[in-house]
Tab-separated table of N, CA and C in Angstrom:
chain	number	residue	atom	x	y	z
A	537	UNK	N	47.188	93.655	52.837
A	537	UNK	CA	47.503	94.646	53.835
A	537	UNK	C	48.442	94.018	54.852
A	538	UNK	N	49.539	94.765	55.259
A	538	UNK	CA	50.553	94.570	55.669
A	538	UNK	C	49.972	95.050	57.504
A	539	UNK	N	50.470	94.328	58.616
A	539	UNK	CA	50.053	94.363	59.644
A	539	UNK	C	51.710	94.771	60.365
A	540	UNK	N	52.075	95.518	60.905
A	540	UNK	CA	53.245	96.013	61.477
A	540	UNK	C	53.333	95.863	62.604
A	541	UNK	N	54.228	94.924	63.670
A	541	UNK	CA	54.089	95.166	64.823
A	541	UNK	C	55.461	95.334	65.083
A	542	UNK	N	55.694	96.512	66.099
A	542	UNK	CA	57.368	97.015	66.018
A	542	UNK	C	57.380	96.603	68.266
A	543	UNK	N	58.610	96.300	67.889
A	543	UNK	CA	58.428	95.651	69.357
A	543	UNK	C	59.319	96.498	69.979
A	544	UNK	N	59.200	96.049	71.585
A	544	UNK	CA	60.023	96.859	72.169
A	544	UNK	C	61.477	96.543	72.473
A	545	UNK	N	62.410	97.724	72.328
A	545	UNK	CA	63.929	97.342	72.213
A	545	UNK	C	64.316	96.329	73.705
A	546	UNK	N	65.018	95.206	72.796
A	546	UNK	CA	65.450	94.272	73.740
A	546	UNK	C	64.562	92.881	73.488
A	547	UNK	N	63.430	93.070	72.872
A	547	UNK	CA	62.772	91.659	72.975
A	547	UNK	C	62.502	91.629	71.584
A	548	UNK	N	62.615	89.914	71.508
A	548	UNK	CA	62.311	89.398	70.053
A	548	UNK	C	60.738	89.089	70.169
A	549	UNK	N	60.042	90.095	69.082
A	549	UNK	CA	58.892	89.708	69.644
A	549	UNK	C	58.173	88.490	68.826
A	550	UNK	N	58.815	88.332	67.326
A	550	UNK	CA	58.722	86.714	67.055
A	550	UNK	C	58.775	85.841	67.910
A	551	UNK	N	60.027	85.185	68.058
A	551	UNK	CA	59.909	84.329	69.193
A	551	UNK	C	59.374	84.384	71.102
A	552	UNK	N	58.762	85.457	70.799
A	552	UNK	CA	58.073	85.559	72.333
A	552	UNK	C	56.367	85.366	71.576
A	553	UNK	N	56.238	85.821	70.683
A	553	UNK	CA	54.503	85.057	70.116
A	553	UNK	C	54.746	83.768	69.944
A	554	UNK	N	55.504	83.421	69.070
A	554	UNK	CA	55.365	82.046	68.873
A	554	UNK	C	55.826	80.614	70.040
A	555	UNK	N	56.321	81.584	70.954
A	555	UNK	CA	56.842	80.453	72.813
A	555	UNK	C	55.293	80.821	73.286
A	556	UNK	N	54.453	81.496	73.038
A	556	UNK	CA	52.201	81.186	73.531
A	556	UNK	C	51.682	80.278	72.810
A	557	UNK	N	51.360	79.500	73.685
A	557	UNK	CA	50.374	78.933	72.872
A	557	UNK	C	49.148	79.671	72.415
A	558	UNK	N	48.801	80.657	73.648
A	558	UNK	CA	47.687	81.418	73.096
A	558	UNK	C	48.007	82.549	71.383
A	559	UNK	N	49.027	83.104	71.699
A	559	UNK	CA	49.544	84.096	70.471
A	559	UNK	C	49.766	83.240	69.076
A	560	UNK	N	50.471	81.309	69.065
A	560	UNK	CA	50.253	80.657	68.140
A	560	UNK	C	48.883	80.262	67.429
A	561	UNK	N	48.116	80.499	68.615
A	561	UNK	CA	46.397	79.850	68.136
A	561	UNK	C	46.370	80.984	67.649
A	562	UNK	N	46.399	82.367	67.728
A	562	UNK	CA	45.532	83.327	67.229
A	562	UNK	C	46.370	83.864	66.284
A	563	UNK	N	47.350	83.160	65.660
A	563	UNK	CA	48.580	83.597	64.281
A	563	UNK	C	48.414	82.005	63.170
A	564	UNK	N	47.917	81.227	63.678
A	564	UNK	CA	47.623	80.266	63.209
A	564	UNK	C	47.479	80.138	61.276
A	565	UNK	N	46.467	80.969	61.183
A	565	UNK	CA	46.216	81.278	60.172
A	565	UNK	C	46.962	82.133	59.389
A	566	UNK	N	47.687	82.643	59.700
A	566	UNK	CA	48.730	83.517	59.152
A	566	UNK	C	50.043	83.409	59.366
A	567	UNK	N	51.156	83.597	58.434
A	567	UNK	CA	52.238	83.274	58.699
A	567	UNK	C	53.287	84.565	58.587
A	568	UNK	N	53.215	84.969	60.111
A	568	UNK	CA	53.948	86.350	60.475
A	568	UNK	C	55.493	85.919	59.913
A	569	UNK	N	55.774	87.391	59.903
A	569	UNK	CA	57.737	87.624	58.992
A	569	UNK	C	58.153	88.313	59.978
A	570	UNK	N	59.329	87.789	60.661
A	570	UNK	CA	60.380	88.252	61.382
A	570	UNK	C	60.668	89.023	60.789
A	571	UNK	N	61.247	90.611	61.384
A	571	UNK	CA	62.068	91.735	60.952
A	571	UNK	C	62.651	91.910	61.965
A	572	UNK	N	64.041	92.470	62.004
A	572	UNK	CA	65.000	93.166	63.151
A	572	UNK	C	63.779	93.799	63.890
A	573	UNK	N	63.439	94.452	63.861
A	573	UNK	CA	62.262	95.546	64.894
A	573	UNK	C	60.913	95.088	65.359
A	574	UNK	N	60.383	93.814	64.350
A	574	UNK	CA	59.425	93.103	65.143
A	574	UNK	C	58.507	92.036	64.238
A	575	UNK	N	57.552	92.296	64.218
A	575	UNK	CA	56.818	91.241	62.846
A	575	UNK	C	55.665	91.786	62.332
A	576	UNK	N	56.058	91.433	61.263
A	576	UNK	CA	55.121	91.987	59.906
A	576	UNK	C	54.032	90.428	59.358
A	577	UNK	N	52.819	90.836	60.043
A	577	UNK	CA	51.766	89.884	59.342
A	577	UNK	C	50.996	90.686	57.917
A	578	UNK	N	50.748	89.772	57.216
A	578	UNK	CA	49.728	89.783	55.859
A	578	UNK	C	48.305	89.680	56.460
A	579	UNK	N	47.643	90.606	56.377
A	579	UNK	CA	46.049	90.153	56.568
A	579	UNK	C	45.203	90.647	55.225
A	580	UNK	N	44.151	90.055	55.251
A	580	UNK	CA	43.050	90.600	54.552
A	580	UNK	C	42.262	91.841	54.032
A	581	UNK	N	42.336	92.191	55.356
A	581	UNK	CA	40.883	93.500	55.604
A	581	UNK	C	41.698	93.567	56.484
A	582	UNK	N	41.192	95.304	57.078
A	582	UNK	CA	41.482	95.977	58.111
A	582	UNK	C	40.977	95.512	58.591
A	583	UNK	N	39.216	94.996	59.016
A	583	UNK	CA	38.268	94.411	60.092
A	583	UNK	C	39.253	93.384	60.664
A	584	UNK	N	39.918	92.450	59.950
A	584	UNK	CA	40.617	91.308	59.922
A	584	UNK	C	41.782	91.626	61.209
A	585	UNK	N	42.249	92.619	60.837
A	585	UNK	CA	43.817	92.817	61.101
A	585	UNK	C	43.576	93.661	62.455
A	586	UNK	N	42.315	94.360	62.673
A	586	UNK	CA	41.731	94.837	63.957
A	586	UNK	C	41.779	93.902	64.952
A	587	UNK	N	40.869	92.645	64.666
A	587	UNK	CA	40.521	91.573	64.901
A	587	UNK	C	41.547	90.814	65.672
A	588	UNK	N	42.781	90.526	64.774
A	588	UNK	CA	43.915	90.311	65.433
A	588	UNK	C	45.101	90.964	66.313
A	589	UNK	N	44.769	92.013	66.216
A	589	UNK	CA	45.513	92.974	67.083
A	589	UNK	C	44.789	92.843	68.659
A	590	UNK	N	43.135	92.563	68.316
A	590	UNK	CA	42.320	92.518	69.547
A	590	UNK	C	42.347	91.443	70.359
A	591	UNK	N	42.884	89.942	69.266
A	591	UNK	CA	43.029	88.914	70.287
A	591	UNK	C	44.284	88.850	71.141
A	592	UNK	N	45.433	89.613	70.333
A	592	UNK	CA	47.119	90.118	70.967
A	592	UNK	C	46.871	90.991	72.118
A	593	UNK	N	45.975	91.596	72.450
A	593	UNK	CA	46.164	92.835	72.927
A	593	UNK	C	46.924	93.062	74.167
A	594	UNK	N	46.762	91.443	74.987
A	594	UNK	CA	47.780	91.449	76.555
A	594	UNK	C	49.053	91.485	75.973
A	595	UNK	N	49.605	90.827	74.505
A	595	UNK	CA	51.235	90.700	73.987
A	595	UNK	C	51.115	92.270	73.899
A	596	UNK	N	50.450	92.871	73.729
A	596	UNK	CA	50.772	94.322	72.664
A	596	UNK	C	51.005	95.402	73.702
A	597	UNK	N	50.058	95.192	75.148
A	597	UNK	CA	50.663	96.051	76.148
A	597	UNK	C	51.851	95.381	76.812
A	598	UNK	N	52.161	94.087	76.685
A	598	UNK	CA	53.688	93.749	77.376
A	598	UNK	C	54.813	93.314	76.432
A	599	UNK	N	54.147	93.874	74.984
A	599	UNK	CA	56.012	93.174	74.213
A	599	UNK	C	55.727	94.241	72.780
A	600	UNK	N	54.718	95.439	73.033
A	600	UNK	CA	54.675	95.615	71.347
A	600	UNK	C	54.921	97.404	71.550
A	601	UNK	N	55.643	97.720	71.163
A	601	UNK	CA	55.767	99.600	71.063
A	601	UNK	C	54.817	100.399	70.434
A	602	UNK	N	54.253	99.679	69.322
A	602	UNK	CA	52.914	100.473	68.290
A	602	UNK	C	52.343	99.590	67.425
A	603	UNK	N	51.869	99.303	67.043
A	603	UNK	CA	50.931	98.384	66.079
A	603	UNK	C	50.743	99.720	64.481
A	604	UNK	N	50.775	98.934	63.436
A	604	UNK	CA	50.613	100.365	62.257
A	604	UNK	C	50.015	99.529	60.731
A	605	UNK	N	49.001	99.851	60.402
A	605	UNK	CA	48.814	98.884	59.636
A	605	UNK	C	49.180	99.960	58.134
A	606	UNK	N	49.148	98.432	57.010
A	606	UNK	CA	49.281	99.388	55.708
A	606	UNK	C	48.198	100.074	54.811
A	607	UNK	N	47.686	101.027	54.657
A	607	UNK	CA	47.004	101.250	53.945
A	607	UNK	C	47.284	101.586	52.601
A	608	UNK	N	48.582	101.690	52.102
A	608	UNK	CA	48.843	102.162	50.725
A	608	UNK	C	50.404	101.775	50.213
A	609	UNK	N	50.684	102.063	49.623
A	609	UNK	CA	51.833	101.985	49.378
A	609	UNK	C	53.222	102.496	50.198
A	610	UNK	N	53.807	102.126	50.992
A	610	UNK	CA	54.440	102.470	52.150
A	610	UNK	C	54.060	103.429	52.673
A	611	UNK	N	52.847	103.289	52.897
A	611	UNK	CA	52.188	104.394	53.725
A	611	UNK	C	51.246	103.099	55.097
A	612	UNK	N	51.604	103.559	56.013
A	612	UNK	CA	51.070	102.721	57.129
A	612	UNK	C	50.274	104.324	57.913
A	613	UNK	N	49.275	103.372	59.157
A	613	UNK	CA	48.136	103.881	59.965
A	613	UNK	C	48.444	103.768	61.275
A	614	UNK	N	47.872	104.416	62.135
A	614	UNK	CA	48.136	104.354	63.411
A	614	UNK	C	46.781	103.395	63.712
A	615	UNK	N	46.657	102.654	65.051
A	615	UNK	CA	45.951	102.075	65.842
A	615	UNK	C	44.507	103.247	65.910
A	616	UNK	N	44.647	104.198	66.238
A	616	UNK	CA	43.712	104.978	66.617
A	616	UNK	C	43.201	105.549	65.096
A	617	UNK	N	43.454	105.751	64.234
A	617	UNK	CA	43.168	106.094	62.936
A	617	UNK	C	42.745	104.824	62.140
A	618	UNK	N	43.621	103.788	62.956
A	618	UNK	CA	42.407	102.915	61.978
A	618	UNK	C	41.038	102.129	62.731
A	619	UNK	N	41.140	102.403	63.956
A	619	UNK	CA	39.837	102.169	64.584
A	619	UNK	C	39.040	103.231	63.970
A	620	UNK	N	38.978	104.216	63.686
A	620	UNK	CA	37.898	105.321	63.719
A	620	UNK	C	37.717	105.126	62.112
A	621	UNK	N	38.236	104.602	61.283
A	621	UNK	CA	38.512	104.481	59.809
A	621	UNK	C	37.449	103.375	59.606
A	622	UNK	N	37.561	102.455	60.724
A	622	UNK	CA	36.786	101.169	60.544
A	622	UNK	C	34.978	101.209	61.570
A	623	UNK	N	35.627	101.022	62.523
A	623	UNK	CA	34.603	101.383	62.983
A	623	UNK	C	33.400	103.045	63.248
A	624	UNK	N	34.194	103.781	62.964
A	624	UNK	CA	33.626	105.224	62.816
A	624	UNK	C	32.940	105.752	61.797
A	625	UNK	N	33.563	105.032	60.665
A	625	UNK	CA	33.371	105.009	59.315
A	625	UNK	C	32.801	106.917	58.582
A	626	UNK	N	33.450	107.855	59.460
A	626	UNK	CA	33.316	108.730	59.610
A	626	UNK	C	34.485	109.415	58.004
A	627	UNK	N	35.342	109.090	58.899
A	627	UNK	CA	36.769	109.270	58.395
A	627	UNK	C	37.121	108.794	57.240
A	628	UNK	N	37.293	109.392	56.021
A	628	UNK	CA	37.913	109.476	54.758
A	628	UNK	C	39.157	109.667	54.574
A	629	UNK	N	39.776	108.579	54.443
A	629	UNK	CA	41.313	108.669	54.035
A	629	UNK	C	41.750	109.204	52.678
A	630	UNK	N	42.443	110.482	52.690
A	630	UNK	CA	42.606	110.899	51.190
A	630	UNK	C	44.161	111.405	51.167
A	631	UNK	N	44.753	111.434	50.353
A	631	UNK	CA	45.762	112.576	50.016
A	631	UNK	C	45.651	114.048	49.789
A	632	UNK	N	46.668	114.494	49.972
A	632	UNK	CA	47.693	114.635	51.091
A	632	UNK	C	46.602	114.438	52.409
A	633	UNK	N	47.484	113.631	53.453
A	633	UNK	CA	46.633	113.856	54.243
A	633	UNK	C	47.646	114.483	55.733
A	634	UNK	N	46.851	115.228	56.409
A	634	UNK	CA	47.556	116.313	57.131
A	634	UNK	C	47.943	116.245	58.810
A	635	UNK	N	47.436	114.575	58.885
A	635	UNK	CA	48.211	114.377	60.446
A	635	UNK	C	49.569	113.134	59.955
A	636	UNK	N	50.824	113.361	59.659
A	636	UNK	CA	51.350	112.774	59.286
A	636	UNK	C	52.809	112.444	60.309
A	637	UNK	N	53.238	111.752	60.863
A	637	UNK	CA	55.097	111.339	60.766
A	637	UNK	C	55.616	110.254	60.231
A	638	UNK	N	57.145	110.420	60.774
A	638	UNK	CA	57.611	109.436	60.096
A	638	UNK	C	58.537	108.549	61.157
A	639	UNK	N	58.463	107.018	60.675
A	639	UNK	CA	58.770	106.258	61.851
A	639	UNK	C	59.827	105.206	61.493
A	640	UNK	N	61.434	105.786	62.498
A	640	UNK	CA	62.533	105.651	61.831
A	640	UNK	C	63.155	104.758	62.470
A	641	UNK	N	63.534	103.331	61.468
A	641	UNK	CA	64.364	102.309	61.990
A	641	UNK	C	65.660	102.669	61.924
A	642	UNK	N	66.993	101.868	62.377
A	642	UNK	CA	68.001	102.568	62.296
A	642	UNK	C	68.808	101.370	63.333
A	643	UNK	N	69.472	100.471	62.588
A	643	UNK	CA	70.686	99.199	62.810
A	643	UNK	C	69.323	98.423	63.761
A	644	UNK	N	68.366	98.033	62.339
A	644	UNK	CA	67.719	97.140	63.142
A	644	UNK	C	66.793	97.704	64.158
A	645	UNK	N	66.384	99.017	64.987
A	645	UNK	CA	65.586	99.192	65.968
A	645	UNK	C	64.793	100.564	65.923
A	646	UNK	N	64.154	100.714	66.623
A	646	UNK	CA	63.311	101.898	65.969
A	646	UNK	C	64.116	102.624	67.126
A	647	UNK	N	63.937	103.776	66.085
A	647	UNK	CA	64.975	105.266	67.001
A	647	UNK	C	63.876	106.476	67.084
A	648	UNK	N	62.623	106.134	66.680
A	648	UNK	CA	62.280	107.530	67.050
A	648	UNK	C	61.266	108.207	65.920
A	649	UNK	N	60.300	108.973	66.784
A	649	UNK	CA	59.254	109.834	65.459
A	649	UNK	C	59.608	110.909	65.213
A	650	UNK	N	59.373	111.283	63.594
A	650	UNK	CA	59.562	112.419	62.992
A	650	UNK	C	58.137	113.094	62.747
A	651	UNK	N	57.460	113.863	63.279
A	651	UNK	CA	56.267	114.900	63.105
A	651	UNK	C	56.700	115.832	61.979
A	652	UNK	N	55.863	115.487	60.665
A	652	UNK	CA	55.320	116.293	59.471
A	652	UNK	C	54.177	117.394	59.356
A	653	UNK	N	54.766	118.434	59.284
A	653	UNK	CA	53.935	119.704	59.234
A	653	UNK	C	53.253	118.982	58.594
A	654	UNK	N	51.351	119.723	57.986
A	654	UNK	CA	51.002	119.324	56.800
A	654	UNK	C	51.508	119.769	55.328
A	655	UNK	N	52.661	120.581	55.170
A	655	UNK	CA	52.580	121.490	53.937
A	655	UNK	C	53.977	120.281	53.657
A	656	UNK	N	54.525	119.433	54.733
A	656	UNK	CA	55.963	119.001	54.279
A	656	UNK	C	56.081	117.477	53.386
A	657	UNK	N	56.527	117.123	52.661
A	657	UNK	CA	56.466	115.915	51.935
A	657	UNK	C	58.225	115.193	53.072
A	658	UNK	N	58.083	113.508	53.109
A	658	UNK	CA	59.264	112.924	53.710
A	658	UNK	C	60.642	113.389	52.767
A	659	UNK	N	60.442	113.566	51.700
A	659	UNK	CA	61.765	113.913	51.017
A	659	UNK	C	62.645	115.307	51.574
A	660	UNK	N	61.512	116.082	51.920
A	660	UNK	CA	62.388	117.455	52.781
A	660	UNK	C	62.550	117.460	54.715
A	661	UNK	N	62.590	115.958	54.976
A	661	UNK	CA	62.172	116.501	56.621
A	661	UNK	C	64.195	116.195	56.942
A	662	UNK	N	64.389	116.058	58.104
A	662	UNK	CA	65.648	116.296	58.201
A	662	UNK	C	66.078	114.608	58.355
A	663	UNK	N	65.682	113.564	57.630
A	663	UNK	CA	66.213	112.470	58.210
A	663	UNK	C	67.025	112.133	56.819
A	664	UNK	N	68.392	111.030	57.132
A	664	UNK	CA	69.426	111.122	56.359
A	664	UNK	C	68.955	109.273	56.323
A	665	UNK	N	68.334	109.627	54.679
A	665	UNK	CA	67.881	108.047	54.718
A	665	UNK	C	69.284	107.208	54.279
A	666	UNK	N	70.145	107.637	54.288
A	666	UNK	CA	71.502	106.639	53.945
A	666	UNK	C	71.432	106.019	55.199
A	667	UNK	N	71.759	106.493	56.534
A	667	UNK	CA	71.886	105.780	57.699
A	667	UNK	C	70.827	105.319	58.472
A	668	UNK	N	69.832	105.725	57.935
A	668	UNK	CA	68.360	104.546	58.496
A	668	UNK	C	68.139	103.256	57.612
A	669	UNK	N	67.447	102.101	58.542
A	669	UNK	CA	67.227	101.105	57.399
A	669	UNK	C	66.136	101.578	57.087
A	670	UNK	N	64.867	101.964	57.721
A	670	UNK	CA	63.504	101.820	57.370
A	670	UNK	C	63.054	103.285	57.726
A	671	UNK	N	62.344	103.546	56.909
A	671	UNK	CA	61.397	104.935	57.400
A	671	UNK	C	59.743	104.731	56.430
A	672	UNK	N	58.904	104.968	57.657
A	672	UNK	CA	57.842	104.302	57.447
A	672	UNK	C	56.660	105.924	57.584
A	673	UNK	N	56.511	106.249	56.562
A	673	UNK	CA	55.547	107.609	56.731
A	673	UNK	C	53.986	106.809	57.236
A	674	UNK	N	53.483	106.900	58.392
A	674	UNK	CA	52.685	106.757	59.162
A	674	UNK	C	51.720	108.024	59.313
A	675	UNK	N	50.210	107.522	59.171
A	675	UNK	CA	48.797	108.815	59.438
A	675	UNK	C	48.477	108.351	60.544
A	676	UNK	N	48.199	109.841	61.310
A	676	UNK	CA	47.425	109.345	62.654
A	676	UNK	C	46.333	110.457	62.472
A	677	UNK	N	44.933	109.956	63.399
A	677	UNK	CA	43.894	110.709	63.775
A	677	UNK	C	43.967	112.088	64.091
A	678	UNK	N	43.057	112.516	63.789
A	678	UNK	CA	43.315	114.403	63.922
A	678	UNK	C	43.186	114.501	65.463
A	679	UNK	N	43.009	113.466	66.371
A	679	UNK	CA	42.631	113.756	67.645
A	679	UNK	C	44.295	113.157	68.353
A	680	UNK	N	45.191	112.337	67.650
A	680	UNK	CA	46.293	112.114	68.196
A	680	UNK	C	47.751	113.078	67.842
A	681	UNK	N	48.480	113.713	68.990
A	681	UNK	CA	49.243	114.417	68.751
A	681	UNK	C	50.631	113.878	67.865
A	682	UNK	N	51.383	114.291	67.282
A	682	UNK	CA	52.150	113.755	66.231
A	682	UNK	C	53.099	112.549	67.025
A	683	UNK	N	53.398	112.515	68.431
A	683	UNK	CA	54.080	111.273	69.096
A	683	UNK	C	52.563	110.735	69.624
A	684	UNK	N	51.630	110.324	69.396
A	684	UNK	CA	50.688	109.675	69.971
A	684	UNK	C	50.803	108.637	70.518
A	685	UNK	N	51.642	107.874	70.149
A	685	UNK	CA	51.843	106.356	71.039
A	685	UNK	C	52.890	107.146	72.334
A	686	UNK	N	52.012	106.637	73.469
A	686	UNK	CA	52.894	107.428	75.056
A	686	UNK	C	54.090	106.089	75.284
A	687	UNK	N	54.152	105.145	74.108
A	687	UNK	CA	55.080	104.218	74.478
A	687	UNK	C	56.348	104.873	73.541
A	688	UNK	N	56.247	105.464	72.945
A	688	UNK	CA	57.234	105.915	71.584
A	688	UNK	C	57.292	107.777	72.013
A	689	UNK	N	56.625	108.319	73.060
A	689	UNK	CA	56.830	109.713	72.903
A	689	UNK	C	58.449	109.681	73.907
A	690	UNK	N	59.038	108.985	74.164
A	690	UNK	CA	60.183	109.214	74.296
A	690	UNK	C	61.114	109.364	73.088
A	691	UNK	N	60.696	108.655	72.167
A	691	UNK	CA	61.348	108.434	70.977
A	691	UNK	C	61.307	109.612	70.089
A	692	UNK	N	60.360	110.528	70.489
A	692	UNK	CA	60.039	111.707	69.384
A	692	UNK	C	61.466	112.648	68.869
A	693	UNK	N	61.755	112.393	67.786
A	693	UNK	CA	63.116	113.176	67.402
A	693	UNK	C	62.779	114.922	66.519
A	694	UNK	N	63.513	115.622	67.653
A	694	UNK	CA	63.318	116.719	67.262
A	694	UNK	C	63.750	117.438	66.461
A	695	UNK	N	63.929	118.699	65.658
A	695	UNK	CA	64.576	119.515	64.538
A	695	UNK	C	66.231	119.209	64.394
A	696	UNK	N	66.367	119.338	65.872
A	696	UNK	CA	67.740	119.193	65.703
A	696	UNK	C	68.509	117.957	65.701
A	697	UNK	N	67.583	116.811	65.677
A	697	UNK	CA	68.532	115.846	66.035
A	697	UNK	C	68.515	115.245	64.430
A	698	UNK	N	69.552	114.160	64.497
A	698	UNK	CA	69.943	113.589	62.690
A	698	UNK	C	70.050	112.010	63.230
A	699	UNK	N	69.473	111.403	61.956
A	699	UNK	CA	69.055	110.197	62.146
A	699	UNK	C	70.250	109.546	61.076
């Protein structure tokens, strides 16, 4: 499972974990991958990858835009969907599943969320995957609105705009 941390525009958030000593002790064990937009750790288990998001959590309110882990095949989770996934143990992750967007890189930086009806698959929404690098179809909790991160609801891209 793939651990996503997309940082905020302007900071490298590789080299701002790895200049802590505290953020090196608690990556120690793992050997995070630089991406243009931020760093991608390998973990274990979700418990795992919770775990580490929980010891980050002062980096994550001062250098991180969203945290998204992988649950499937380029299919990543929101923070709040996978707390309630793990600890709630309420919540059944299935297909199709019906709180969905999509989360669009573009020359290296994230530009912005795309909110998926439930009836819509990513192949029909309006984004022009030639000029994005990355588009990352992301589930969030039935209790989070389709921009749920209040750090990224600026970013929310609407009908009309083209990516």
């Amino acid at each position: 499972m793939d651990v996503l941390f997309l940082g905020r525009e302007g900071i490298s958030l590789y080299q701002t974990l790895l200049a802590s000593e505290t953020a090196r002790a608690a990556l120690r064990f793992y050997q995070p991958s630089e991406v243009p937009y931020g760093v991608i750790v390998r973990m274990a288990s979700l418990g795992s990858a919770l775990s580490l998001v929980s010891e980050l959590r002062w980096y994550m309110r001062r250098y991180v835009r969203t945290v998204l882990f992988e649950i499937g095949p380029e299919i990543y989770c929101t923070l709040a969907l996978a707390t309630e996934v793990y600890y709630g143990r309420q919540v059944r992750m299935h297909a199709p599943w019906l709180y969905r967007s999509l989360y669009v890189i573009k020359g290296g930086v994230f530009v912005g969320v795309v909110p998926l009806d439930p009836e819509s698959d990513q192949d029909h929404c309006r984004i022009d995957d030639r000029d994005a690098d990355r588009v990352y179809e992301v589930w969030r909790s039935e209790t989070e609105e389709s921009a749920s991160d209040e750090r990224s609801a600026e970013h929310t891209l609407s009908d009309g705009d083209t990516v």
